[in-house]
PDB file of C-alpha atoms in Angstrom:
ATOM      1  CA  PRO A 184       4.652 -26.422 -44.003  1.00 43.00           C
ATOM      2  CA  LEU A 185       4.911 -25.709 -40.331  1.00 50.00           C
ATOM      3  CA  TYR A 186       8.251 -26.553 -39.115  1.00 59.00           C
ATOM      4  CA  SER A 187       8.093 -25.098 -35.566  1.00 67.00           C
ATOM      5  CA  SER A 188       6.052 -23.518 -32.928  1.00 71.00           C
ATOM      6  CA  ALA A 189       5.713 -22.555 -29.347  1.00 74.00           C
ATOM      7  CA  ALA A 190       2.920 -21.356 -27.227  1.00 79.00           C
ATOM      8  CA  SER A 191       3.583 -20.078 -23.739  1.00 84.00           C
ATOM      9  CA  ASP A 192       2.099 -18.188 -20.738  1.00 87.00           C
ATOM     10  CA  VAL A 193       3.854 -16.210 -18.149  1.00 90.00           C
ATOM     11  CA  TYR A 194       2.122 -15.096 -15.010  1.00 92.00           C
ATOM     12  CA  LYS A 195       3.611 -12.373 -12.185  1.00 94.00           C
ATOM     13  CA  ARG A 196       1.790 -11.271  -9.320  1.00 95.00           C
ATOM     14  CA  GLN A 197       3.258  -9.010  -6.754  1.00 95.00           C
ATOM     15  CA  LEU A 198       2.910 -10.093  -3.282  1.00 96.00           C
ATOM     16  CA  THR A 199       4.411  -7.181  -1.585  1.00 96.00           C
ATOM     17  CA  ASP A 200       6.604  -4.408  -2.501  1.00 95.00           C
ATOM     18  CA  SER A 201       9.633  -6.573  -2.846  1.00 97.00           C
ATOM     19  CA  LEU A 202       8.270  -9.913  -3.219  1.00 97.00           C
ATOM     20  CA  SER A 203       6.653 -11.448  -6.204  1.00 97.00           C
ATOM     21  CA  TRP A 204       5.667 -14.874  -7.604  1.00 97.00           C
ATOM     22  CA  ARG A 205       6.176 -15.719 -11.093  1.00 96.00           C
ATOM     23  CA  ALA A 206       4.946 -18.615 -12.977  1.00 96.00           C
ATOM     24  CA  SER A 207       5.362 -19.727 -16.926  1.00 95.00           C
ATOM     25  CA  VAL A 208       4.298 -23.051 -18.610  1.00 95.00           C
ATOM     26  CA  GLN A 209       5.216 -23.562 -22.383  1.00 95.00           C
ATOM     27  CA  THR A 210       4.691 -25.855 -25.191  1.00 94.00           C
ATOM     28  CA  THR A 211       7.126 -26.344 -28.227  1.00 92.00           C
ATOM     29  CA  PHE A 212       6.812 -28.570 -31.386  1.00 91.00           C
ATOM     30  CA  ARG A 213       9.495 -28.867 -33.933  1.00 92.00           C
ATOM     31  CA  GLY A 214       8.791 -30.899 -37.373  1.00 93.00           C
ATOM     32  CA  PRO A 215      11.800 -32.072 -38.949  1.00 94.00           C
ATOM     33  CA  SER A 216      13.802 -30.378 -41.444  1.00 92.00           C
ATOM     34  CA  VAL A 217      14.541 -31.157 -45.052  1.00 91.00           C
ATOM     35  CA  ASN A 218      17.956 -32.548 -44.329  1.00 90.00           C
ATOM     36  CA  ASP A 219      16.433 -34.637 -41.508  1.00 93.00           C
ATOM     37  CA  THR A 220      14.094 -36.473 -43.793  1.00 93.00           C
ATOM     38  CA  SER A 221      16.613 -36.737 -46.907  1.00 92.00           C
ATOM     39  CA  THR A 222      17.766 -40.142 -47.650  1.00 89.00           C
ATOM     40  CA  GLY A 223      21.123 -38.611 -48.702  1.00 90.00           C
ATOM     41  CA  SER A 224      23.910 -38.319 -46.565  1.00 91.00           C
ATOM     42  CA  ALA A 225      26.599 -35.644 -45.466  1.00 94.00           C
ATOM     43  CA  THR A 226      29.792 -36.942 -44.929  1.00 96.00           C
ATOM     44  CA  ALA A 227      32.482 -35.625 -42.398  1.00 97.00           C
ATOM     45  CA  LEU A 228      35.877 -36.916 -41.063  1.00 97.00           C
ATOM     46  CA  ALA A 229      36.145 -37.916 -37.227  1.00 97.00           C
ATOM     47  CA  TYR A 230      38.467 -39.407 -34.877  1.00 96.00           C
ATOM     48  CA  VAL A 231      37.393 -42.863 -34.310  1.00 96.00           C
ATOM     49  CA  SER A 232      39.205 -44.240 -31.005  1.00 94.00           C
ATOM     50  CA  GLN A 233      38.902 -48.076 -32.239  1.00 93.00           C
ATOM     51  CA  THR A 234      40.570 -47.425 -35.447  1.00 93.00           C
ATOM     52  CA  VAL A 235      43.230 -44.731 -33.832  1.00 93.00           C
ATOM     53  CA  ALA A 236      42.520 -42.725 -37.033  1.00 95.00           C
ATOM     54  CA  PHE A 237      40.280 -40.564 -38.693  1.00 96.00           C
ATOM     55  CA  LYS A 238      37.220 -42.020 -40.520  1.00 96.00           C
ATOM     56  CA  ALA A 239      34.562 -41.108 -42.839  1.00 96.00           C
ATOM     57  CA  ILE A 240      31.216 -40.516 -40.825  1.00 97.00           C
ATOM     58  CA  ASP A 241      28.253 -40.590 -42.993  1.00 97.00           C
ATOM     59  CA  THR A 242      25.018 -38.759 -41.420  1.00 97.00           C
ATOM     60  CA  VAL A 243      21.870 -39.913 -43.206  1.00 96.00           C
ATOM     61  CA  GLY A 244      18.383 -38.375 -42.817  1.00 95.00           C
ATOM     62  CA  ASN A 245      15.254 -40.709 -42.109  1.00 95.00           C
ATOM     63  CA  PRO A 246      11.855 -40.145 -44.117  1.00 95.00           C
ATOM     64  CA  ASN A 247      10.053 -41.465 -41.025  1.00 94.00           C
ATOM     65  CA  ILE A 248      11.366 -39.153 -38.593  1.00 94.00           C
ATOM     66  CA  GLU A 249       8.475 -37.759 -36.128  1.00 94.00           C
ATOM     67  CA  PRO A 250       8.294 -34.220 -34.952  1.00 95.00           C
ATOM     68  CA  GLU A 251       9.630 -33.526 -31.451  1.00 95.00           C
ATOM     69  CA  SER A 252       8.004 -31.600 -28.902  1.00 95.00           C
ATOM     70  CA  ALA A 253       8.653 -30.383 -25.345  1.00 95.00           C
ATOM     71  CA  PHE A 254       6.040 -29.288 -22.428  1.00 96.00           C
ATOM     72  CA  THR A 255       7.816 -27.068 -19.778  1.00 96.00           C
ATOM     73  CA  TYR A 256       7.047 -25.012 -16.855  1.00 96.00           C
ATOM     74  CA  ASN A 257       8.475 -23.128 -13.968  1.00 97.00           C
ATOM     75  CA  LEU A 258       7.420 -21.616 -10.744  1.00 97.00           C
ATOM     76  CA  GLY A 259       9.420 -19.260  -8.468  1.00 98.00           C
ATOM     77  CA  LEU A 260       9.799 -16.578  -6.075  1.00 98.00           C
ATOM     78  CA  VAL A 261      11.526 -13.060  -6.618  1.00 97.00           C
ATOM     79  CA  TYR A 262      12.919 -10.652  -4.017  1.00 98.00           C
ATOM     80  CA  SER A 263      14.148  -7.151  -4.912  1.00 96.00           C
ATOM     81  CA  GLY A 264      15.136  -5.144  -1.953  1.00 95.00           C
ATOM     82  CA  ASP A 265      17.270  -1.866  -1.811  1.00 93.00           C
ATOM     83  CA  ASN A 266      20.410  -3.853  -1.738  1.00 96.00           C
ATOM     84  CA  LEU A 267      19.290  -7.514  -2.079  1.00 97.00           C
ATOM     85  CA  GLN A 268      18.017  -9.144  -5.320  1.00 97.00           C
ATOM     86  CA  ALA A 269      17.266 -12.780  -5.065  1.00 98.00           C
ATOM     87  CA  SER A 270      15.000 -15.267  -6.644  1.00 98.00           C
ATOM     88  CA  ILE A 271      14.381 -19.193  -6.379  1.00 98.00           C
ATOM     89  CA  ASP A 272      12.669 -21.253  -9.037  1.00 98.00           C
ATOM     90  CA  TYR A 273      11.608 -24.706  -9.708  1.00 98.00           C
ATOM     91  CA  TRP A 274      11.531 -25.881 -13.014  1.00 98.00           C
ATOM     92  CA  ALA A 275      10.766 -29.095 -15.301  1.00 98.00           C
ATOM     93  CA  PHE A 276      11.294 -30.157 -19.060  1.00 96.00           C
ATOM     94  CA  ASN A 277       9.344 -33.061 -20.684  1.00 96.00           C
ATOM     95  CA  PHE A 278      10.804 -33.823 -23.927  1.00 95.00           C
ATOM     96  CA  GLU A 279       9.294 -36.334 -26.522  1.00 95.00           C
ATOM     97  CA  ASN A 280      10.686 -37.857 -29.599  1.00 94.00           C
ATOM     98  CA  PRO A 281      13.728 -35.351 -29.918  1.00 94.00           C
ATOM     99  CA  ILE A 282      15.582 -35.086 -33.185  1.00 95.00           C
ATOM    100  CA  ILE A 283      18.858 -36.526 -32.747  1.00 95.00           C
ATOM    101  CA  VAL A 284      21.982 -37.862 -34.733  1.00 96.00           C
ATOM    102  CA  GLU A 285      23.249 -41.287 -33.412  1.00 96.00           C
ATOM    103  CA  SER A 286      26.637 -41.048 -31.906  1.00 96.00           C
ATOM    104  CA  TYR A 287      29.328 -42.594 -34.114  1.00 97.00           C
ATOM    105  CA  GLY A 288      31.385 -43.218 -31.246  1.00 96.00           C
ATOM    106  CA  GLN A 289      28.977 -45.494 -29.396  1.00 96.00           C
ATOM    107  CA  LEU A 290      28.310 -47.265 -32.900  1.00 97.00           C
ATOM    108  CA  ALA A 291      31.943 -47.946 -33.097  1.00 96.00           C
ATOM    109  CA  ALA A 292      32.020 -48.897 -29.372  1.00 96.00           C
ATOM    110  CA  ALA A 293      28.915 -51.154 -29.841  1.00 96.00           C
ATOM    111  CA  TYR A 294      30.570 -52.665 -32.801  1.00 96.00           C
ATOM    112  CA  ALA A 295      33.848 -53.581 -30.778  1.00 96.00           C
ATOM    113  CA  ALA A 296      31.996 -54.931 -28.081  1.00 96.00           C
ATOM    114  CA  GLY A 297      31.090 -57.792 -30.290  1.00 94.00           C
ATOM    115  CA  GLY A 298      28.218 -60.595 -30.064  1.00 95.00           C
ATOM    116  CA  THR A 299      24.733 -58.928 -30.314  1.00 96.00           C
ATOM    117  CA  SER A 300      25.992 -55.439 -29.992  1.00 95.00           C
ATOM    118  CA  LYS A 301      28.123 -56.054 -33.140  1.00 96.00           C
ATOM    119  CA  ASP A 302      25.431 -57.834 -34.970  1.00 96.00           C
ATOM    120  CA  ALA A 303      22.957 -54.788 -34.244  1.00 95.00           C
ATOM    121  CA  VAL A 304      25.026 -52.366 -35.664  1.00 96.00           C
ATOM    122  CA  ALA A 305      27.030 -54.129 -38.222  1.00 96.00           C
ATOM    123  CA  SER A 306      25.184 -52.788 -41.173  1.00 96.00           C
ATOM    124  CA  GLN A 307      26.193 -49.499 -40.207  1.00 97.00           C
ATOM    125  CA  ILE A 308      29.826 -50.181 -40.307  1.00 97.00           C
ATOM    126  CA  THR A 309      31.816 -50.273 -43.377  1.00 97.00           C
ATOM    127  CA  CYS A 310      34.944 -52.395 -43.171  1.00 95.00           C
ATOM    128  CA  GLN A 311      38.027 -52.675 -45.957  1.00 90.00           C
ATOM    129  CA  GLY A 312      36.529 -53.486 -49.273  1.00 91.00           C
ATOM    130  CA  GLY A 313      33.155 -52.094 -48.556  1.00 93.00           C
ATOM    131  CA  LEU A 314      31.518 -54.606 -46.820  1.00 93.00           C
ATOM    132  CA  THR A 315      29.011 -54.136 -43.887  1.00 94.00           C
ATOM    133  CA  ASP A 316      28.853 -57.652 -42.926  1.00 94.00           C
ATOM    134  CA  GLY A 317      30.635 -57.372 -39.573  1.00 94.00           C
ATOM    135  CA  SER A 318      33.343 -59.495 -40.893  1.00 93.00           C
ATOM    136  CA  CYS A 319      36.224 -57.338 -39.747  1.00 94.00           C
ATOM    137  CA  ALA A 320      37.729 -56.078 -36.430  1.00 94.00           C
ATOM    138  CA  ALA A 321      36.775 -52.944 -34.800  1.00 94.00           C
ATOM    139  CA  SER A 322      40.465 -51.492 -35.907  1.00 94.00           C
ATOM    140  CA  GLY A 323      39.265 -52.187 -39.563  1.00 94.00           C
ATOM    141  CA  ILE A 324      36.475 -49.733 -39.463  1.00 96.00           C
ATOM    142  CA  GLU A 325      36.449 -47.521 -42.653  1.00 96.00           C
ATOM    143  CA  ARG A 326      33.120 -45.679 -42.335  1.00 97.00           C
ATOM    144  CA  ILE A 327      30.384 -45.249 -39.922  1.00 97.00           C
ATOM    145  CA  GLN A 328      26.805 -44.385 -40.816  1.00 97.00           C
ATOM    146  CA  ALA A 329      25.058 -42.372 -38.230  1.00 97.00           C
ATOM    147  CA  ASN A 330      21.436 -42.322 -38.853  1.00 96.00           C
ATOM    148  CA  ILE A 331      19.085 -39.101 -37.643  1.00 96.00           C
ATOM    149  CA  VAL A 332      16.435 -41.001 -35.456  1.00 95.00           C
ATOM    150  CA  ASN A 333      13.860 -39.692 -32.857  1.00 95.00           C
ATOM    151  CA  GLY A 334      15.773 -40.343 -29.634  1.00 94.00           C
ATOM    152  CA  PRO A 335      14.165 -41.345 -25.986  1.00 94.00           C
ATOM    153  CA  ARG A 336      11.942 -39.422 -23.894  1.00 95.00           C
ATOM    154  CA  THR A 337      13.872 -37.018 -21.337  1.00 95.00           C
ATOM    155  CA  GLU A 338      12.497 -35.558 -18.121  1.00 96.00           C
ATOM    156  CA  THR A 339      14.547 -33.132 -16.252  1.00 97.00           C
ATOM    157  CA  SER A 340      13.736 -30.770 -13.048  1.00 98.00           C
ATOM    158  CA  GLY A 341      15.451 -28.679 -10.836  1.00 98.00           C
ATOM    159  CA  ILE A 342      15.957 -25.781  -8.949  1.00 98.00           C
ATOM    160  CA  ASP A 343      17.601 -22.619  -9.770  1.00 98.00           C
ATOM    161  CA  LEU A 344      18.950 -20.230  -7.175  1.00 98.00           C
ATOM    162  CA  PHE A 345      20.299 -16.537  -7.706  1.00 98.00           C
ATOM    163  CA  ALA A 346      21.009 -13.798  -5.022  1.00 98.00           C
ATOM    164  CA  ASN A 347      23.024 -10.650  -5.428  1.00 98.00           C
ATOM    165  CA  TYR A 348      23.922  -8.241  -2.449  1.00 97.00           C
ATOM    166  CA  SER A 349      25.017  -4.709  -3.260  1.00 97.00           C
ATOM    167  CA  PHE A 350      27.105  -2.377  -0.751  1.00 95.00           C
ATOM    168  CA  ASP A 351      29.528   0.168  -0.308  1.00 94.00           C
ATOM    169  CA  LEU A 352      33.156  -0.447   0.622  1.00 93.00           C
ATOM    170  CA  GLY A 353      34.975   2.382   1.721  1.00 92.00           C
ATOM    171  CA  GLY A 354      33.315   4.497  -0.646  1.00 92.00           C
ATOM    172  CA  MET A 355      33.246   2.044  -3.494  1.00 95.00           C
ATOM    173  CA  PRO A 356      30.164   0.115  -4.890  1.00 94.00           C
ATOM    174  CA  ALA A 357      30.732  -3.521  -4.274  1.00 96.00           C
ATOM    175  CA  MET A 358      28.457  -6.559  -4.779  1.00 96.00           C
ATOM    176  CA  VAL A 359      28.612  -9.944  -3.593  1.00 97.00           C
ATOM    177  CA  GLY A 360      26.429 -12.982  -4.878  1.00 97.00           C
ATOM    178  CA  PHE A 361      25.795 -16.459  -6.161  1.00 97.00           C
ATOM    179  CA  GLU A 362      23.852 -18.304  -8.609  1.00 98.00           C
ATOM    180  CA  GLY A 363      23.557 -22.148  -8.668  1.00 98.00           C
ATOM    181  CA  THR A 364      21.410 -24.787 -10.099  1.00 98.00           C
ATOM    182  CA  TYR A 365      20.312 -28.248  -8.321  1.00 98.00           C
ATOM    183  CA  THR A 366      18.976 -30.865 -10.847  1.00 98.00           C
ATOM    184  CA  CYS A 367      16.288 -33.024  -9.015  1.00 98.00           C
ATOM    185  CA  LEU A 368      15.405 -35.127 -11.840  1.00 97.00           C
ATOM    186  CA  LEU A 369      17.171 -36.257 -14.805  1.00 96.00           C
ATOM    187  CA  TYR A 370      15.468 -39.340 -16.440  1.00 96.00           C
ATOM    188  CA  THR A 371      15.976 -40.747 -20.103  1.00 94.00           C
ATOM    189  CA  SER A 372      13.646 -43.604 -21.159  1.00 92.00           C
ATOM    190  CA  PRO A 373      15.328 -46.820 -22.362  1.00 85.00           C
ATOM    191  CA  SER A 374      14.177 -46.515 -25.792  1.00 72.00           C
ATOM    192  CA  PRO A 375      12.073 -43.687 -27.716  1.00 63.00           C
ATOM    193  CA  ARG A 376       8.478 -45.401 -27.045  1.00 60.00           C
ATOM    194  CA  ASP A 377       8.850 -45.518 -23.183  1.00 56.00           C
TER     195      ASP A 377
END
């Protein structure tokens, strides 16, 4: 069975001896693993601040998990001279249905918030005596069930900059440069289906 695959195209064109442009486009697909779809659980201990103690965190698979996919592309210019190397790239990523594990910290916080937030997660919180009915205070949490789910769609884009200048400094080679990334967009949909 197909677990993951990727298809990509990469382009580069020399504009002058020292200047070129580049572009790439890629699609990626990853199907859920056997552990992602298993209804069994894996248990670990983790610190839960609401209880001021380490508690059992059960990570539970989901037989209805859907594959995740991504579409990415970038466009850039590259300069490569005698002493100067520089590049600027625009990039964008679009992730659909990422396979994630629910945050046990967020589940505990929702339970502690009370009201409809508590009601929404009560079945994933085990209190003393093995109850999952929301009957204990947050300090009484004994176990948390964190499910493997499809997360919300995420889009991000930005600009990468790189420059490196080499020179001679009193007979010794020296170099100065910088790298940086500016994030233009970071959007996460409110729910997995948006």
